[in-house]
Short mmCIF file of C-alpha atoms and ligand atoms in Angstrom, two decimals:
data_model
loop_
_atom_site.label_atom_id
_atom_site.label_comp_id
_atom_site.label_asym_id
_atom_site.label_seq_id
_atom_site.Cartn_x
_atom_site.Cartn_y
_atom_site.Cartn_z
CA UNK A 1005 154.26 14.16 38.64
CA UNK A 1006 155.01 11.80 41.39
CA UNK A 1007 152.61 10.85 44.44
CA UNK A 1008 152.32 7.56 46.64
CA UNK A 1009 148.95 5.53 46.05
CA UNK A 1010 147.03 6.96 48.88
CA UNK A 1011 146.38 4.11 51.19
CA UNK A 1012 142.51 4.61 51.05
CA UNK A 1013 142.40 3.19 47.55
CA UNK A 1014 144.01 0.07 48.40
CA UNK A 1015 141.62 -2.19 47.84
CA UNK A 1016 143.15 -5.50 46.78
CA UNK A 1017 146.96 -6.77 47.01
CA UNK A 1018 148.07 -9.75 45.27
CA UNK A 1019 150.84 -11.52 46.07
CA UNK A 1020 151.89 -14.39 43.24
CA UNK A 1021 148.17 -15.65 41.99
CA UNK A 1022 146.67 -15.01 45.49
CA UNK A 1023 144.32 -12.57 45.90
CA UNK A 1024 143.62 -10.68 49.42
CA UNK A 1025 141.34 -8.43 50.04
CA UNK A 1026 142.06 -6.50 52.47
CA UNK A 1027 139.88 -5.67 55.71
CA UNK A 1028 138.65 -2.01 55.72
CA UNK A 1029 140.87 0.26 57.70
CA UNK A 1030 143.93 -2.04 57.47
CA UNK A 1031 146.62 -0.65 55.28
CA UNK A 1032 149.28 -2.64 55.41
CA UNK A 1033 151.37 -3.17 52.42
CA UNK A 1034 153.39 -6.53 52.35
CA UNK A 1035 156.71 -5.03 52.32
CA UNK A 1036 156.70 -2.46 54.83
CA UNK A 1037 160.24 -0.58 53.31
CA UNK A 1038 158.56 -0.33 50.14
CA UNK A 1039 155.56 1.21 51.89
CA UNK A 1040 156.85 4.09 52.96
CA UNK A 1041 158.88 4.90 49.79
CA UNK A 1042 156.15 3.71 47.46
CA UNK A 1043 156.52 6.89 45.18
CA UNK A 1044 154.40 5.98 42.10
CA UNK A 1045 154.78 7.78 38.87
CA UNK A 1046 150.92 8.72 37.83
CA UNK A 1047 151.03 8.03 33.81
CA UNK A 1048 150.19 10.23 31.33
CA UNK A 1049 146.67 10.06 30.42
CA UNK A 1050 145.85 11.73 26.86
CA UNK A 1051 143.12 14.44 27.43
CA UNK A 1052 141.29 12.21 25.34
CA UNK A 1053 140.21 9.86 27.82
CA UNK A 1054 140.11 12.30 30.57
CA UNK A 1055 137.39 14.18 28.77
CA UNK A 1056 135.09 11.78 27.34
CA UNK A 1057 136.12 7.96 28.23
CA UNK A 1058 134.09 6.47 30.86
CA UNK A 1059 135.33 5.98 33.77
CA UNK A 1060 136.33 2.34 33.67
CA UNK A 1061 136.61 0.64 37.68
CA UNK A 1062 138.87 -2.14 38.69
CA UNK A 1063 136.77 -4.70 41.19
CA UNK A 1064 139.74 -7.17 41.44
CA UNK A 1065 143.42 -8.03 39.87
CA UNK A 1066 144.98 -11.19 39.63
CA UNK A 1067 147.96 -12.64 38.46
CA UNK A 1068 149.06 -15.95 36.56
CA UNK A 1069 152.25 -17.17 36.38
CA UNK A 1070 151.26 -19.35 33.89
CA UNK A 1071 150.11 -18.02 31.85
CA UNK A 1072 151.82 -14.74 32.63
CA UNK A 1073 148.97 -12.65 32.22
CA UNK A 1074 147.36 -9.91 35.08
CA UNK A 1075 143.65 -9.96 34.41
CA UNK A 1076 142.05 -7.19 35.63
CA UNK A 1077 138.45 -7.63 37.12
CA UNK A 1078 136.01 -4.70 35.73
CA UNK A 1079 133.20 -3.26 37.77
CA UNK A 1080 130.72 -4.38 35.08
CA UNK A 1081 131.46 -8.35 35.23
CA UNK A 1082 133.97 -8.05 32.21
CA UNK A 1083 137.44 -8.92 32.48
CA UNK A 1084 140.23 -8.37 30.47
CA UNK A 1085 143.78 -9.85 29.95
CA UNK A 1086 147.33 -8.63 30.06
CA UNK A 1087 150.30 -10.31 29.67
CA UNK A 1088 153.18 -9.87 32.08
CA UNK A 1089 155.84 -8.69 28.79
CA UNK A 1090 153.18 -6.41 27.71
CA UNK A 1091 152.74 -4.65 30.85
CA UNK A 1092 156.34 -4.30 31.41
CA UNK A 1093 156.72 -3.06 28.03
CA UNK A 1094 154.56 -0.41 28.07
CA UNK A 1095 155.99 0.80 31.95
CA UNK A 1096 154.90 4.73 31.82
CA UNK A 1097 157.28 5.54 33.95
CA UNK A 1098 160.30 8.21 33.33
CA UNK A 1099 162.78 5.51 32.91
CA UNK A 1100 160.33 3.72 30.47
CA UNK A 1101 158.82 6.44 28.63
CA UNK A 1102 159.20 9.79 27.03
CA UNK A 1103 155.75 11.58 28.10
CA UNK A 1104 156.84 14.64 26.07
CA UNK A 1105 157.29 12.19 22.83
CA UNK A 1106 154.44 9.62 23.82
CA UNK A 1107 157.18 7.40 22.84
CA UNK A 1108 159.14 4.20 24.68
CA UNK A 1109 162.15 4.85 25.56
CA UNK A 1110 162.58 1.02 26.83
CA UNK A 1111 165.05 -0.41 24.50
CA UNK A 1112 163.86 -4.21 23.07
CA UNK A 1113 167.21 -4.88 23.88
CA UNK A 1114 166.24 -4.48 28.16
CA UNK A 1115 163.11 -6.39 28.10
CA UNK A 1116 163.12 -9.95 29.31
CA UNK A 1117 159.99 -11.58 27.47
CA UNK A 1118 160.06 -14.32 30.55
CA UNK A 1119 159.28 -11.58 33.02
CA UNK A 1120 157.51 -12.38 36.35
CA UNK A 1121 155.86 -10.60 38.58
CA UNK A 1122 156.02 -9.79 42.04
CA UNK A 1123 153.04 -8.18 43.44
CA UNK A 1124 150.55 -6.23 41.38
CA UNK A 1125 148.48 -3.81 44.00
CA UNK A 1126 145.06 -2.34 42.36
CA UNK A 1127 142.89 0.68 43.13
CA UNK A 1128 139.50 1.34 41.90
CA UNK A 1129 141.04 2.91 39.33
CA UNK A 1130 145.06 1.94 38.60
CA UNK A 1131 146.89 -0.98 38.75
CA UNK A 1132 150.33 -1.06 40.20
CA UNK A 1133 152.58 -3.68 38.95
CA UNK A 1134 155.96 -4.62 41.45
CA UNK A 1135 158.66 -6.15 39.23
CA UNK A 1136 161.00 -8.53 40.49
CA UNK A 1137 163.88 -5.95 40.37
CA UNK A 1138 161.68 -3.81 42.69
CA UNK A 1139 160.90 -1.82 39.37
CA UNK A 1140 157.13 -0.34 39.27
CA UNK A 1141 155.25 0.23 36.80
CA UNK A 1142 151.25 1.80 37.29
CA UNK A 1143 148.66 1.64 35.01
CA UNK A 1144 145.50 3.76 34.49
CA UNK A 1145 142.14 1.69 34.34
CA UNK A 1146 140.69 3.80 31.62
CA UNK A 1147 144.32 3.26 30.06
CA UNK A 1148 144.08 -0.63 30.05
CA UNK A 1149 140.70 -0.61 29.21
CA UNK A 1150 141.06 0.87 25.58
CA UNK A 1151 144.11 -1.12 25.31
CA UNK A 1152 142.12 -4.49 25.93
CA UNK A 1153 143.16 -7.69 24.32
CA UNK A 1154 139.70 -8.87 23.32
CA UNK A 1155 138.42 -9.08 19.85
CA UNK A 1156 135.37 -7.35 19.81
CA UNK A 1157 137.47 -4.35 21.28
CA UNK A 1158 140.20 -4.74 18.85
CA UNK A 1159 138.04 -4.55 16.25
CA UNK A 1160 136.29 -1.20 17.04
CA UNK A 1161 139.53 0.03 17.88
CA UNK A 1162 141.04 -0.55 14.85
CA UNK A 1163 137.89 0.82 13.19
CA UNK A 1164 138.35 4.28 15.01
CA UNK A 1165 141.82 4.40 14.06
CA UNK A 1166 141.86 3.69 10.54
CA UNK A 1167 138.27 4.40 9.66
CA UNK A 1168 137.95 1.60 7.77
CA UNK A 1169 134.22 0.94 7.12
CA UNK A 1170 133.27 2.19 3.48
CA UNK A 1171 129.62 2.89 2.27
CA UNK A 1172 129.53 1.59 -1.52
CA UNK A 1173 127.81 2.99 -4.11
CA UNK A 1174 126.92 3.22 -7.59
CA UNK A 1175 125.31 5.79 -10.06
CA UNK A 1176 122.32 6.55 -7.43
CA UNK A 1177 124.81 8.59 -5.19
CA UNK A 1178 124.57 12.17 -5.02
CA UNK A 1179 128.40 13.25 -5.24
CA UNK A 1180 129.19 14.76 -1.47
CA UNK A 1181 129.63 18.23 -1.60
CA UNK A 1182 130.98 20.77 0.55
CA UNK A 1183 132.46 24.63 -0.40
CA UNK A 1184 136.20 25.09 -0.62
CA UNK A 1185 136.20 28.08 1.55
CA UNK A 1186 134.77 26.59 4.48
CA UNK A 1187 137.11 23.78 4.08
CA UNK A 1188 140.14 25.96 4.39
CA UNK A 1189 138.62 27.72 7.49
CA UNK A 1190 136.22 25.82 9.01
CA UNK A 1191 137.39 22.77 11.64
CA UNK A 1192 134.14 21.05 11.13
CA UNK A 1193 134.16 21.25 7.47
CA UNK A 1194 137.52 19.81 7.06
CA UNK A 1195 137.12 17.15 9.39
CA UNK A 1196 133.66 16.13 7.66
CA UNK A 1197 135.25 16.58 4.27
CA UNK A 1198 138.62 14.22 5.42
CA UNK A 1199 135.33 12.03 6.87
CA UNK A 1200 133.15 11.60 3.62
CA UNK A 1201 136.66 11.27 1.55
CA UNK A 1202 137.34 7.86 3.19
CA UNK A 1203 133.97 6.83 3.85
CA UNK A 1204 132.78 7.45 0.23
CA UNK A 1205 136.05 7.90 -1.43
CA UNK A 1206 134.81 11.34 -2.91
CA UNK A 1207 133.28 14.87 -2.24
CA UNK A 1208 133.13 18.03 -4.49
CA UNK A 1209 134.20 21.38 -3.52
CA UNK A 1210 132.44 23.92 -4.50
CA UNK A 1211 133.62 27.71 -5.40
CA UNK A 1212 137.04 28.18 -5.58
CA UNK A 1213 139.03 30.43 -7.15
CA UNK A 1214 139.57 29.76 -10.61
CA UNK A 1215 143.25 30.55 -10.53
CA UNK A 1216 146.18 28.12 -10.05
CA UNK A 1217 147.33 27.55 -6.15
CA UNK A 1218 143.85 26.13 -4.63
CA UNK A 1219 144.98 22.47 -4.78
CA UNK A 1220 147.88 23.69 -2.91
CA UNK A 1221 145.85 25.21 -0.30
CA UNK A 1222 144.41 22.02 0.79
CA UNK A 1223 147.42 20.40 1.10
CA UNK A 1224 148.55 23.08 3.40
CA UNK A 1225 144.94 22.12 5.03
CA UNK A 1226 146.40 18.29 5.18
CA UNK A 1227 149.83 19.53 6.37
CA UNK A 1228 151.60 18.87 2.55
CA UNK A 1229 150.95 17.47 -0.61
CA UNK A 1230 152.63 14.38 -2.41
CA UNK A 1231 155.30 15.14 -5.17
CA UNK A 1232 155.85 13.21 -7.43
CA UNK A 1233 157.97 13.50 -11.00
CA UNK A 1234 154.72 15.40 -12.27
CA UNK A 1235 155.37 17.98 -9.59
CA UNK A 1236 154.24 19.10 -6.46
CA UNK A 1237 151.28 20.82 -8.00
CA UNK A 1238 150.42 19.96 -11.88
CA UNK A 1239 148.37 21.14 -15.12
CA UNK A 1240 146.12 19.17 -16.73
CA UNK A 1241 146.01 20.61 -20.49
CA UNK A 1242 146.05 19.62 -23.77
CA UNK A 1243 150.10 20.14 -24.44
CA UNK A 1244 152.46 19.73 -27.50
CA UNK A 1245 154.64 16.71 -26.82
CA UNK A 1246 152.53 15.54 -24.07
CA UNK A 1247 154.90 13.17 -21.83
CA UNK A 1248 151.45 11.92 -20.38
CA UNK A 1249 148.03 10.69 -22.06
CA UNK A 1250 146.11 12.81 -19.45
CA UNK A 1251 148.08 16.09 -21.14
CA UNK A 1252 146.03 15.59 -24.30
CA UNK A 1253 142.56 16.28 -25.11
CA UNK A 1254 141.82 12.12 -25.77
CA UNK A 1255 139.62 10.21 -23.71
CA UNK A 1256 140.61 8.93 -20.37
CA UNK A 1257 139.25 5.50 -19.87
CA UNK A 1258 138.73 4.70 -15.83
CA UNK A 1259 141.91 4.22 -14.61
CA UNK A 1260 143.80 5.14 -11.09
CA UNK A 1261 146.20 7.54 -11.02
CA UNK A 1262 150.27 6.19 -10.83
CA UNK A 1263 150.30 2.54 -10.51
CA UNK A 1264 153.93 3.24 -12.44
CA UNK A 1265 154.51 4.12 -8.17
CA UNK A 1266 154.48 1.31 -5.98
CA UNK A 1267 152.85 3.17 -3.57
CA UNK A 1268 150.48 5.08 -5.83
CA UNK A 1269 149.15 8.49 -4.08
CA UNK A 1270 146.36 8.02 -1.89
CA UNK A 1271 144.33 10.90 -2.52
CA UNK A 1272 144.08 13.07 -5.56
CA UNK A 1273 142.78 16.71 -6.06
CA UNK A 1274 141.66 18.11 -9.88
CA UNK A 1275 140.38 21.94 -9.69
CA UNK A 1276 138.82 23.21 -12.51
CA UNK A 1277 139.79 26.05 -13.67
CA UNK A 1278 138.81 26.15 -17.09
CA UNK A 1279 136.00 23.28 -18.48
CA UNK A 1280 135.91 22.61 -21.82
CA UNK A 1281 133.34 24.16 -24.01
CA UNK A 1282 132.47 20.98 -25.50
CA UNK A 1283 133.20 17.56 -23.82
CA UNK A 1284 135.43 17.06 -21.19
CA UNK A 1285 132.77 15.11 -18.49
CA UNK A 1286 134.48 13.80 -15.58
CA UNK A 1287 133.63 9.92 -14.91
CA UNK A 1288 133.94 7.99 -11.38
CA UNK A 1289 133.35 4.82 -10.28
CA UNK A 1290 133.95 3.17 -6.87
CA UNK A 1291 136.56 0.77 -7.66
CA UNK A 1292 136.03 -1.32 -4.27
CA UNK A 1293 132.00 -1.52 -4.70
CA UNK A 1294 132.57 -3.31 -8.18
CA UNK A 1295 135.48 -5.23 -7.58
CA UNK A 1296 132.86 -7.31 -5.08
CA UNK A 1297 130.55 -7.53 -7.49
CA UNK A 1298 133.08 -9.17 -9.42
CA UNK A 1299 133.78 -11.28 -6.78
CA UNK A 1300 129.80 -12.74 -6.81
CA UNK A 1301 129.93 -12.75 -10.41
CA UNK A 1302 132.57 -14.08 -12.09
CA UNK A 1303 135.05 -15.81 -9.06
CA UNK A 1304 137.23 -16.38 -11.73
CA UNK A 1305 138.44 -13.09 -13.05
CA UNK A 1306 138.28 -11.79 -9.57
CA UNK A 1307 141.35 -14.52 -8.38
CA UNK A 1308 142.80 -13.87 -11.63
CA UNK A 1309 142.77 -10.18 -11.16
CA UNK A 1310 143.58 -10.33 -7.22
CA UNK A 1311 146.88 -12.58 -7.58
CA UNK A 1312 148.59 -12.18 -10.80
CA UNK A 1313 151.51 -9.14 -10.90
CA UNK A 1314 151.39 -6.82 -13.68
CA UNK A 1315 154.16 -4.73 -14.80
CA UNK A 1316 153.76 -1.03 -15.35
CA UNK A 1317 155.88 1.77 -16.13
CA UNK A 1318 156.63 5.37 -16.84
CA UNK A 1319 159.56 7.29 -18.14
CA UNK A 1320 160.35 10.67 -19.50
CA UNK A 1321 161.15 14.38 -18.56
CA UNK A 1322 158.51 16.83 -16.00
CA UNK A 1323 159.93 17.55 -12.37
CA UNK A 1324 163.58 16.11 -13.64
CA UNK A 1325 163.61 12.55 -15.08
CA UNK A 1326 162.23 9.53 -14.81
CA UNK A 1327 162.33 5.80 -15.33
CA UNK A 1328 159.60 4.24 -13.35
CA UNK A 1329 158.76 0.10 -13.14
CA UNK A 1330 156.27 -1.47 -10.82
CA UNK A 1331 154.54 -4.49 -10.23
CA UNK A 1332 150.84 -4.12 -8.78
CA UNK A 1333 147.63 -6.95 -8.18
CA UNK A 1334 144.95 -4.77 -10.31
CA UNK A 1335 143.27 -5.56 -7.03
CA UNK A 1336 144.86 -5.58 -3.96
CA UNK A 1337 143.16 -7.71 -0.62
CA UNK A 1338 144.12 -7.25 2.71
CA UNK A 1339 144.59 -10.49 4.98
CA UNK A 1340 141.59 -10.92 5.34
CA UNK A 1341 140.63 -10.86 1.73
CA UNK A 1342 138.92 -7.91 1.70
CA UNK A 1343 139.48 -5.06 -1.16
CA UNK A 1344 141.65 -2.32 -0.01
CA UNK A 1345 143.24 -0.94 -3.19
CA UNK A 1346 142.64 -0.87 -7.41
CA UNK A 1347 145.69 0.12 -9.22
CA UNK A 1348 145.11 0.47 -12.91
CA UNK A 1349 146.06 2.60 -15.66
CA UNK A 1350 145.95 1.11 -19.04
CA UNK A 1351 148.00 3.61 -20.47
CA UNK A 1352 151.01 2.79 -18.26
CA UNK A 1353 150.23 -1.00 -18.40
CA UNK A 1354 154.03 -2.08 -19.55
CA UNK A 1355 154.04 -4.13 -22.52
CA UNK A 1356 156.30 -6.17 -20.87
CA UNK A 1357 154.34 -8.55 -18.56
CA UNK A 1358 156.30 -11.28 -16.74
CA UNK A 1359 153.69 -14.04 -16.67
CA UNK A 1360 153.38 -17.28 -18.35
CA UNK A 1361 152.10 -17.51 -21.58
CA UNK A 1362 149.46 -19.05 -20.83
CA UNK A 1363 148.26 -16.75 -18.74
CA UNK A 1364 148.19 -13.98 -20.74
CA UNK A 1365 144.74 -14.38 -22.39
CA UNK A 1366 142.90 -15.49 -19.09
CA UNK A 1367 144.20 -11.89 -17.41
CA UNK A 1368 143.08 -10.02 -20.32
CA UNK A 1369 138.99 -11.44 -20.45
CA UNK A 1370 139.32 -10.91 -16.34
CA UNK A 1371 140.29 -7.34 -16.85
CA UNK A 1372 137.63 -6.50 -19.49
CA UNK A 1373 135.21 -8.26 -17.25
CA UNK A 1374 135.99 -5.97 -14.50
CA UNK A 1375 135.91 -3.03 -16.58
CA UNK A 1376 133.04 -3.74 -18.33
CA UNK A 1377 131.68 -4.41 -14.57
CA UNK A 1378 132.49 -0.48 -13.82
CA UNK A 1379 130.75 0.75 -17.33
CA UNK A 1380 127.65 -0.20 -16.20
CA UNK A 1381 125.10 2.25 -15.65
CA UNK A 1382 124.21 1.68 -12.31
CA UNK A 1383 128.03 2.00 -11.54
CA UNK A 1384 129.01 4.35 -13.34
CA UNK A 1385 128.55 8.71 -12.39
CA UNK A 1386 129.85 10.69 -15.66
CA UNK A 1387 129.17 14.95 -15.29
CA UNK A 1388 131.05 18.27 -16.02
CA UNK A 1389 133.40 19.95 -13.62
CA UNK A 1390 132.42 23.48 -13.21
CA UNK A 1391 135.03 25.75 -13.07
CA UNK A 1392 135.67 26.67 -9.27
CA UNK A 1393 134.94 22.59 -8.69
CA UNK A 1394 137.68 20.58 -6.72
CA UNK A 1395 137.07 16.96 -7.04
CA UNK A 1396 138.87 15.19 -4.33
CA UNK A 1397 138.99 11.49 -3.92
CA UNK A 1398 140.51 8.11 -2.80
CA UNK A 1399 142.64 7.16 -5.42
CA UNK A 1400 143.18 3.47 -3.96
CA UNK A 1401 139.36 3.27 -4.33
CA UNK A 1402 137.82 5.47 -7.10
CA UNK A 1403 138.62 4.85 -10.59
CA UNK A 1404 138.19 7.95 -12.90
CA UNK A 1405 138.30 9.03 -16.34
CA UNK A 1406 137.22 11.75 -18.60
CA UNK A 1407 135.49 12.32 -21.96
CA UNK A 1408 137.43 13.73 -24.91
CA UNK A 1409 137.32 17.40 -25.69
CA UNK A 1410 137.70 19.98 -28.29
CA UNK A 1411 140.78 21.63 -27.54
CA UNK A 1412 140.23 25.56 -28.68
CA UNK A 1413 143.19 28.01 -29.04
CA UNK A 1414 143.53 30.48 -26.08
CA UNK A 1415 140.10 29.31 -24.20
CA UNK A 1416 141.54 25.83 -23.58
CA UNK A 1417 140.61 23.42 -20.55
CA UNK A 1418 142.59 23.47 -17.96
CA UNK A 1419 142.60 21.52 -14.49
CA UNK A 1420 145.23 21.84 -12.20
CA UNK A 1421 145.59 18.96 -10.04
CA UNK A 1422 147.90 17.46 -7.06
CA UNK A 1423 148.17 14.46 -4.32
CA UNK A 1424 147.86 14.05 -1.17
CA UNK A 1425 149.01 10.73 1.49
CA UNK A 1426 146.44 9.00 3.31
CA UNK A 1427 148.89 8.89 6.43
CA UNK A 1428 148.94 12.58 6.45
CA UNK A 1429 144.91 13.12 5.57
CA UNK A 1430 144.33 10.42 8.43
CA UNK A 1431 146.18 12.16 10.98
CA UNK A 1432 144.87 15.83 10.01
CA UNK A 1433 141.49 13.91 10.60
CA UNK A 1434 142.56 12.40 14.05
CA UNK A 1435 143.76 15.62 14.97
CA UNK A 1436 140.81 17.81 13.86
CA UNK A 1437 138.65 15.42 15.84
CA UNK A 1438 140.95 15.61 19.12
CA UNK A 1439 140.56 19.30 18.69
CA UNK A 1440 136.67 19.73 17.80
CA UNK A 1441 135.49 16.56 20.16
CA UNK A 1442 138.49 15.42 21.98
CA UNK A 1443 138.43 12.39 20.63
CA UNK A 1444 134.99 10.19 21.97
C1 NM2 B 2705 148.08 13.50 -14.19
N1 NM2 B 2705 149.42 12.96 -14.06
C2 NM2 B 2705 150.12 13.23 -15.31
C3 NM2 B 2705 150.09 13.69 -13.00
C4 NM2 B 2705 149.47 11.56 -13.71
C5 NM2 B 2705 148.62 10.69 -14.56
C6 NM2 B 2705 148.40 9.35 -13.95
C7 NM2 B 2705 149.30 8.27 -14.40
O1 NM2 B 2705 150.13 8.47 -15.27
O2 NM2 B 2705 149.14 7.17 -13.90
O1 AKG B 2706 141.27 15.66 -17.34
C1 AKG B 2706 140.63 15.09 -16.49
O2 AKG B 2706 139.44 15.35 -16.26
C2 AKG B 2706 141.25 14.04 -15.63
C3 AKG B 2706 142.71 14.00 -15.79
C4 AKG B 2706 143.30 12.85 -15.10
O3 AKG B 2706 142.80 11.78 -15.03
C5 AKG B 2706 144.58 13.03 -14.45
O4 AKG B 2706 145.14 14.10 -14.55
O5 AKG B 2706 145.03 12.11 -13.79
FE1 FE2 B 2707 143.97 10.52 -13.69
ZN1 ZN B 2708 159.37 1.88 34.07
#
């Protein structure tokens, strides 16, 4: 949609670093041609922000050559910062930008990082930015407002988008639960359950079927699942020739599912469909939660287990074959040294392990540390899948494991499980929220 700024609005121009406000009633833009033909493109504004942002009001713009920034001048007494490349990067216009894609078209190739500006002309509530080749490019306020530069707003913003504040616990928590059904056809449901999944890193559904294809269901609830060589979907049994540890009826010590990946699954889903009769207890821990009280207690084991590479692998026969090697930190930190993933499974810990010698014996007392760390009863949440139970969780953040069982002939347990991506989860999330609350 195209319409010139209506000449009412135009409350400041700028020409090169001076400001000048103009006299009520007087309308006249500096270049008079450009007046007349000043057809501005109005950028497309998500629904998002037209439903529920406040209204965010320009007072004054002003632009730096020096520092080739326009800061904009809020209503409030804030101001905020945008530099010259940035703005003429992120031009909403036709030429610039794909509104039906919400994607640049702007090749890197066409943008001169030294860019200056002409003229910027604001409104109340846009900002129009001349170029020196006469290009224009306008900018909602609300627009430029999320998209501030400063750190306190970066940080919330980032926060929003990836979610990432977790609530860490230990035995005391009450495992979230939720039914399946509602799940599947409830908007709120599902976006609470994708909620409590990366805010706890676990919930329980309740009352499925107990037939195969319910795992599947939720990825179709996600948008698809995550295959791997195991399978799209796979069962969890006690089989002949098991080409997996978990495909026997031994003990499962805590471990993370398919650090043999080097981008192990992000979320996992085990329905019961059949417990055991005797044993079988499912065990969690949250992996993140312990890894800082490793941290505080033994500094040591926590560098050790944060920096050194350990080989894993996995071969044999399921979806086709395989031959998988990886190298993973047992705990991963982001850059600002904070946990973001655990990836261990000791029964695809390679016996190959390309450190020095020397090294070898300090890992091992870090690891046992750790996992003697997640043992402990206040860590630790050990109980029985129910048949009809889907236990979904954050597989970069939950360690689990499960107690041995006695296998019986024809009544045997039987789990079927899958992944999921947390790309995919996160976006059904973001979505499910644009849809239910469009998006606060
Ligand atoms: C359950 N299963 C066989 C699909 C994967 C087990 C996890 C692993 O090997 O790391
Ligand atoms: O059998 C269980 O309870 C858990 C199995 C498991 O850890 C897995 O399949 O990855
Ligand atoms: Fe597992
Ligand atoms: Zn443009």
């Amino acid at each position: 949609m195209w319409r010139s700024i209506p000449k009412c609005l135009i409350n400041n121009i700028i020409f090169r670093n001076r400001v000048q406000r103009l006299p009520a009633g007087q309308n006249s833009l500096c270049r008079p041609k450009q007046e007349v033909s000043l057809q501005i493109y109005r950028p497309h504004t998500p629904t998002a922000f037209k439903i529920s942002m406040p209204i965010s009001v320009i007072e004054k713009v002003e632009a730096f050559d020096k520092q080739r920034c326009i800061t904009v001048h809020w209503d409030d007494g804030n101001h905020s910062q945008y530099p010259y490349v940035w703005l003429r990067d992120n031009c909403q216009c036709p030429q610039c930008f794909l509104s039906s894609a919400k994607a640049r078209k702007l090749p890197i190739e066409d943008l001169d990082v030294n860019i200056s500006v002409e003229k910027v002309i604001s409104t109340d509530s846009k900002i129009s930015v001349v170029w020196p080749d006469q290009h224009i490019s306008e900018f909602d306020s609300n627009w430029l407002k999320t998209r501030s530069f400063a750190q306190t707003t970066r940080k919330e913003r980032q926060q929003k988008l990836f979610l990432t504040d977790r609530q860490n616990w230990g035995s005391e928590l009450q495992i979230p639960t939720a039914s399946f059904e509602e799940v599947l056809d409830n908007d709120e449901v599902a976006y609470q359950w994708l909620k409590t999944l990366r805010r706890i890193g676990v919930m329980l559904l309740k009352n499925a079927p107990a037939e195969k294809g319910q795992v599947a269901k939720l990825g179709e609830r996600i948008g698809y699942l995550r295959l791997t060589f195991y399978g799209l979907t796979w069962q969890v049994e006690d089989k002949a020739g098991a080409n997996n540890v978990a495909y026997t009826s031994g003990k499962l010590s805590l471990h993370t599912d398919y650090p043999a990946l080097h981008r192990p699954p992000g979320i996992q889903l085990l329905h019961c469909i059949k417990p055991a009769e005797i044993g079988g207890e499912t065990q969690i821990v949250d992996g993140f939660h312990v890894a800082n009280q490793l941290r505080q207690l033994n500094p040591d084991a926590f560098r050790i287990l944060t920096s050194i590479f350990v080989d894993f692998t996995d071969s044999g026969v399921d979806y086709c074959d395989f031959s998988l090697q990886s190298k993973h930190r047992i705990i991963d930190l982001d850059h600002n040294g904070k946990v973001v993933q655990i990836n261990f499974n000791n029964a695809t810990r390679d016996s190959i392990f390309d450190v020095p010698v020397e090294l070898v014996h300090p890992f091992f007392s870090a690891l046992k540390d750790y996992m003697n760390l997640m043992y402990k009863p206040e860590n630790l949440i050990t109980f029985k899948m129910e048949a009809g139970d889907v236990l979904t969780f954050d597989n970069w953040r939950i360690l689990h494991g499960r107690q041995n069982y006695i296998s019986t002939v024809g009544s045997s347990r039987h789990l079927e499980g899958a992944y999921a991506s947390w790309d995919e989860a996160m976006s059904r999330l973001r979505c499910l929220e644009q849809a239910l609350y469009g998006n606060k």
